[in-house]
Each structure stands twice: as C-alpha cells, then as structure tokens.
CSV table of C-alpha atoms in Angstrom, one decimal:
chain,number,residue,atom,x,y,z
A,290,SER,CA,-13.6,-70.1,-73.3
A,291,LEU,CA,-11.1,-72.3,-74.7
A,292,THR,CA,-7.6,-69.3,-73.8
A,293,ALA,CA,-8.8,-68.2,-70.6
A,294,GLN,CA,-6.4,-67.7,-68.3
A,295,ALA,CA,-6.8,-66.9,-64.8
A,296,GLU,CA,-4.6,-64.5,-62.8
A,297,ASP,CA,-2.6,-66.2,-60.0
A,298,GLY,CA,-1.5,-62.9,-58.0
A,299,SER,CA,1.9,-63.7,-59.2
A,300,GLN,CA,1.9,-60.1,-60.5
A,301,GLY,CA,0.3,-57.5,-58.2
A,302,TRP,CA,0.1,-54.7,-60.1
A,303,LEU,CA,2.2,-55.3,-61.6
A,304,ARG,CA,0.9,-56.6,-64.1
A,305,TYR,CA,-0.2,-53.3,-65.8
A,306,ALA,CA,-3.7,-54.2,-66.2
A,307,PRO,CA,-5.3,-51.6,-69.6
A,308,ILE,CA,-6.9,-48.5,-67.8
A,309,PRO,CA,-10.5,-47.3,-68.7
A,310,ASN,CA,-9.9,-44.3,-69.4
A,311,SER,CA,-6.8,-43.9,-71.4
A,312,ALA,CA,-7.4,-40.8,-72.8
A,313,ARG,CA,-7.1,-38.9,-70.2
A,314,TYR,CA,-3.0,-39.5,-71.0
A,315,ALA,CA,-3.3,-38.7,-74.3
A,316,ASN,CA,-0.6,-35.7,-74.0
A,317,LEU,CA,1.6,-37.9,-72.3
A,318,PRO,CA,5.2,-38.2,-74.5
A,319,SER,CA,5.6,-42.3,-76.5
A,320,LYS,CA,8.9,-41.4,-76.0
A,321,ILE,CA,11.2,-42.8,-72.9
A,322,VAL,CA,14.4,-41.3,-73.4
A,323,VAL,CA,16.9,-42.5,-70.0
A,324,LEU,CA,19.9,-40.8,-70.1
A,325,GLY,CA,22.4,-43.7,-67.8
A,326,ASN,CA,22.8,-46.8,-68.9
A,327,THR,CA,23.0,-48.8,-65.5
A,328,ALA,CA,21.4,-51.7,-65.5
A,329,THR,CA,18.4,-50.0,-62.4
A,330,ASP,CA,18.1,-46.9,-65.1
A,331,ARG,CA,17.4,-49.3,-67.7
A,332,ALA,CA,15.0,-52.0,-65.3
A,333,ALA,CA,13.1,-47.9,-64.9
A,334,ALA,CA,13.0,-47.6,-68.3
A,335,THR,CA,12.2,-51.0,-69.2
A,336,GLU,CA,9.1,-51.0,-66.9
A,337,LEU,CA,8.3,-47.3,-67.5
A,338,GLN,CA,8.0,-48.7,-71.6
A,339,ARG,CA,5.6,-52.2,-70.3
A,340,GLY,CA,3.4,-50.7,-68.1
A,341,LEU,CA,2.1,-47.8,-69.5
A,342,ALA,CA,2.1,-50.0,-73.1
A,343,SER,CA,0.4,-52.1,-71.1
A,344,MET,CA,-2.3,-50.0,-69.4
A,345,LEU,CA,-2.8,-46.5,-72.4
A,346,GLY,CA,-2.8,-50.2,-74.9
A,347,ARG,CA,-0.1,-47.9,-77.4
A,348,PRO,CA,3.5,-48.1,-78.6
A,349,PHE,CA,5.9,-46.2,-75.9
A,350,THR,CA,9.5,-46.5,-77.9
A,351,ILE,CA,13.6,-46.5,-75.2
A,352,SER,CA,16.2,-43.8,-76.7
A,353,HIS,CA,19.5,-42.5,-75.0
A,354,GLU,CA,19.3,-39.6,-77.1
A,355,THR,CA,17.0,-36.8,-77.1
A,356,GLY,CA,16.1,-33.6,-79.3
A,357,ASP,CA,16.1,-29.9,-77.8
A,358,ASN,CA,12.7,-30.0,-80.0
A,359,THR,CA,12.2,-33.6,-79.0
A,360,ASN,CA,8.4,-34.4,-76.9
A,361,ALA,CA,10.0,-37.7,-74.2
A,362,ILE,CA,9.6,-38.6,-70.9
A,363,LEU,CA,13.1,-37.3,-70.1
A,364,LEU,CA,14.6,-40.3,-66.9
A,365,THR,CA,17.3,-39.8,-65.1
A,366,ASN,CA,18.9,-39.0,-61.9
A,367,LEU,CA,21.2,-35.9,-61.0
A,368,ALA,CA,24.6,-37.4,-61.3
A,369,THR,CA,23.7,-37.8,-66.1
A,370,LEU,CA,22.0,-34.8,-65.9
A,371,ASN,CA,24.9,-33.0,-64.0
A,372,LYS,CA,26.7,-35.2,-66.5
A,373,ALA,CA,24.4,-33.9,-69.8
A,374,PHE,CA,23.3,-30.5,-68.4
A,375,THR,CA,25.8,-28.8,-66.3
A,376,ALA,CA,22.5,-28.7,-63.4
A,377,THR,CA,22.1,-27.2,-60.0
A,378,GLY,CA,19.7,-26.9,-57.4
A,379,ASP,CA,18.5,-28.3,-54.3
A,380,LYS,CA,19.9,-32.1,-53.9
A,381,LEU,CA,18.1,-34.7,-52.9
A,382,PRO,CA,17.4,-36.8,-50.3
A,383,PRO,CA,19.6,-40.7,-51.5
A,384,GLU,CA,16.3,-42.7,-53.0
A,385,SER,CA,13.9,-39.4,-54.2
A,386,PHE,CA,12.9,-38.8,-56.7
A,387,THR,CA,10.9,-35.3,-58.3
A,388,LEU,CA,7.9,-35.8,-60.8
A,389,GLY,CA,7.1,-33.0,-62.8
A,390,GLU,CA,6.3,-31.6,-66.9
A,391,LYS,CA,8.0,-29.3,-68.7
A,392,ILE,CA,6.7,-27.1,-71.2
A,393,GLU,CA,8.4,-24.8,-73.8
A,394,GLY,CA,6.6,-23.2,-76.5
A,395,LYS,CA,5.8,-26.7,-78.8
A,396,THR,CA,8.3,-29.2,-76.6
A,397,HIS,CA,6.4,-31.5,-73.9
A,398,ARG,CA,8.4,-32.7,-71.6
A,399,TYR,CA,7.1,-35.4,-68.4
A,400,ILE,CA,10.9,-35.5,-66.1
A,401,ILE,CA,11.4,-38.3,-64.0
A,402,LEU,CA,14.1,-37.1,-61.6
A,403,GLY,CA,16.0,-38.9,-59.2
A,404,ALA,CA,18.4,-38.8,-56.7
A,405,ASP,CA,19.9,-41.7,-57.3
A,406,PRO,CA,19.3,-44.2,-59.7
A,407,ARG,CA,17.5,-46.0,-57.6
A,408,GLY,CA,15.4,-43.2,-57.1
A,409,GLU,CA,14.8,-42.7,-60.8
A,410,LEU,CA,13.1,-46.1,-60.4
A,411,TYR,CA,10.7,-45.4,-57.1
A,412,GLY,CA,10.1,-42.3,-59.6
A,413,ALA,CA,9.2,-44.1,-62.5
A,414,PHE,CA,7.0,-47.1,-60.3
A,415,HIS,CA,5.5,-43.9,-59.0
A,416,LEU,CA,4.2,-42.2,-62.5
A,417,LEU,CA,3.2,-45.9,-63.0
A,418,SER,CA,1.1,-46.1,-59.9
A,419,LEU,CA,0.0,-43.0,-60.7
A,420,VAL,CA,-1.6,-44.4,-64.2
A,421,ALA,CA,-2.9,-47.3,-62.9
A,422,SER,CA,-5.2,-46.0,-60.5
A,423,GLU,CA,-5.9,-43.1,-62.2
A,424,GLN,CA,-5.1,-40.0,-60.8
A,425,GLY,CA,-3.9,-36.7,-62.5
A,426,LEU,CA,-0.1,-36.5,-62.5
A,427,PRO,CA,1.5,-33.5,-61.5
A,428,THR,CA,2.2,-30.5,-63.9
A,429,LYS,CA,4.4,-28.7,-61.3
A,430,PRO,CA,7.8,-30.3,-59.7
A,431,ALA,CA,6.6,-33.1,-56.9
A,432,THR,CA,9.2,-34.3,-54.4
A,433,GLU,CA,9.4,-37.3,-52.1
A,434,SER,CA,11.8,-38.3,-50.3
A,435,PRO,CA,12.0,-42.4,-48.2
A,436,SER,CA,11.3,-41.7,-44.3
A,437,SER,CA,13.7,-44.2,-43.1
A,438,SER,CA,16.6,-45.4,-45.3
A,439,ILE,CA,16.3,-49.1,-44.3
A,440,ARG,CA,12.8,-50.7,-45.3
A,441,TRP,CA,13.2,-54.3,-44.9
A,442,VAL,CA,10.2,-57.3,-45.9
A,443,ASN,CA,10.7,-60.2,-42.5
A,444,GLN,CA,10.9,-63.2,-44.4
A,445,TRP,CA,13.2,-66.3,-42.7
A,446,ASP,CA,13.2,-69.0,-45.6
A,447,ASN,CA,14.9,-72.5,-45.2
A,448,LEU,CA,17.7,-73.7,-47.0
A,449,ASP,CA,15.1,-76.5,-47.3
A,450,GLY,CA,12.6,-75.1,-49.1
A,451,THR,CA,10.5,-74.7,-46.2
A,452,ILE,CA,9.1,-71.1,-44.8
A,453,GLU,CA,9.2,-69.9,-41.1
A,454,ARG,CA,7.8,-66.5,-42.1
A,455,GLY,CA,7.3,-64.9,-45.6
A,456,TYR,CA,3.9,-66.0,-48.2
A,457,ALA,CA,2.1,-69.5,-48.3
A,458,GLY,CA,4.2,-72.5,-50.5
A,459,ARG,CA,7.5,-73.5,-51.0
A,460,SER,CA,10.8,-71.1,-50.2
A,461,ILE,CA,11.4,-68.8,-53.7
A,462,PHE,CA,15.1,-69.6,-52.8
A,463,PHE,CA,15.8,-72.6,-51.2
A,464,ASP,CA,15.3,-75.9,-51.6
A,465,ASN,CA,16.8,-79.2,-51.1
A,466,GLY,CA,19.6,-76.8,-49.4
A,467,HIS,CA,20.8,-75.6,-52.8
A,468,VAL,CA,19.5,-72.4,-53.7
A,469,ARG,CA,17.3,-73.5,-56.8
A,470,THR,CA,18.3,-72.7,-60.5
A,471,ASP,CA,15.1,-71.1,-61.6
A,472,LEU,CA,15.0,-67.7,-59.4
A,473,THR,CA,12.3,-66.2,-61.9
A,474,ARG,CA,9.8,-66.4,-59.0
A,475,VAL,CA,12.9,-63.9,-57.8
A,476,HIS,CA,13.4,-61.6,-60.4
A,477,ASP,CA,9.2,-61.2,-60.9
A,478,TYR,CA,9.7,-60.5,-55.9
A,479,GLY,CA,11.9,-57.6,-56.9
A,480,ARG,CA,10.1,-55.9,-58.9
A,481,LEU,CA,7.1,-55.6,-56.3
A,482,LEU,CA,9.2,-54.9,-53.8
A,483,ALA,CA,10.3,-52.4,-56.2
A,484,SER,CA,7.5,-50.9,-56.7
A,485,ILE,CA,6.4,-49.7,-53.8
A,486,GLY,CA,10.0,-49.2,-52.6
A,487,ILE,CA,10.2,-51.2,-50.7
A,488,ASN,CA,14.4,-51.8,-50.6
A,489,GLY,CA,15.6,-54.9,-48.9
C-alpha cells in the first residue's frame, strides 16, 4: 500500500492498461517495421511499441528494415510504400488509413497503411484502441477516412494562464503573459487529441 499511486486521469485511455485476455492477440507479430523516417512515422511506431507492450505484457521492437520472410506489423504510408515497392492501387483520401493482415505461406504481417504520415498515425492509434477494448482485428483490409478535413477542439486559453473555454484548471500553454517553459503536458495533450483523430 505504501507504493500505491492513484491515477490523475491525465493519460486518458493512453495509460494502456494491461488487458485480461492478452492471449487473444498472441498472433500479433512482436516486430514493428516502419518504412518512413519522419517525426510522425517515428511517433506512430513508438506509440505502437509503448501501447502494445503495456497492454499485452510482452516486448515489441522497432526496425526500419524488413526481410521477405519477416513476421511483422508493417507501418507505412503511400509515399514511403511507393518508394520501397512501387505499389499501385486506389488512392486513399488524406489522413485515411487501411488496416489488415497479409499471410503468405509462413509469413504473417499486419499492415497499417496510411494515405500520408498522419493517416499512418491515426491507423496506429486505431489498432491500439481495438486492442484496448479487446475487439477483434480486421483480417481483410478495412479502410477508415475522416468525414471532415478539419477537426478542432474549441479551446480558448488566455496569455495570463486563465481559461475561457477548455478543461478545468490553469492553462497548460501560457502563464503570466508568456509561453510556459515546461510544455510536457502540451505534448501529452497532443497525443490524446491525435489518438481520437482531432487535428486542430
């Protein structure tokens, strides 16, 4: 009891609590291969690694290379996929993603394909939300697209740190007429917004 700590709720669903039936996802490969190297590509891969390891209780590794016979979660978008494989097919709308598994012989891959890096990130969060809610993963490719290109939160923080619209408490952005020196909570807030597809 001396080491017990109450949650403050700041992580929302991104605390990635362990799920009771992790064996349901035993076939999900433990290697995450990310083909791109933008900040968004890296964020999507890191989020997958953090979330899956925490929820499923086993290690996941990140790599930028894949072999022909490698079991992996493949994280990519149309631009990086075309550079690597000269892929053709229907173009996805901006910020869309497709999830699905591909089994060839003994090779098992689970593919997250974004229309762009943002779609790739939203696809990673969608996979994590399916695991967090203990839902089945799509076996056939399933595509999701945003219904609106701009998806905002209505938030109004004043430079003095008070808030007109938003959450309770002081601003996480401003204090006493200046930008706060510690923006850790802004980073966490950005993760929460991205995890549910908000982009503004």
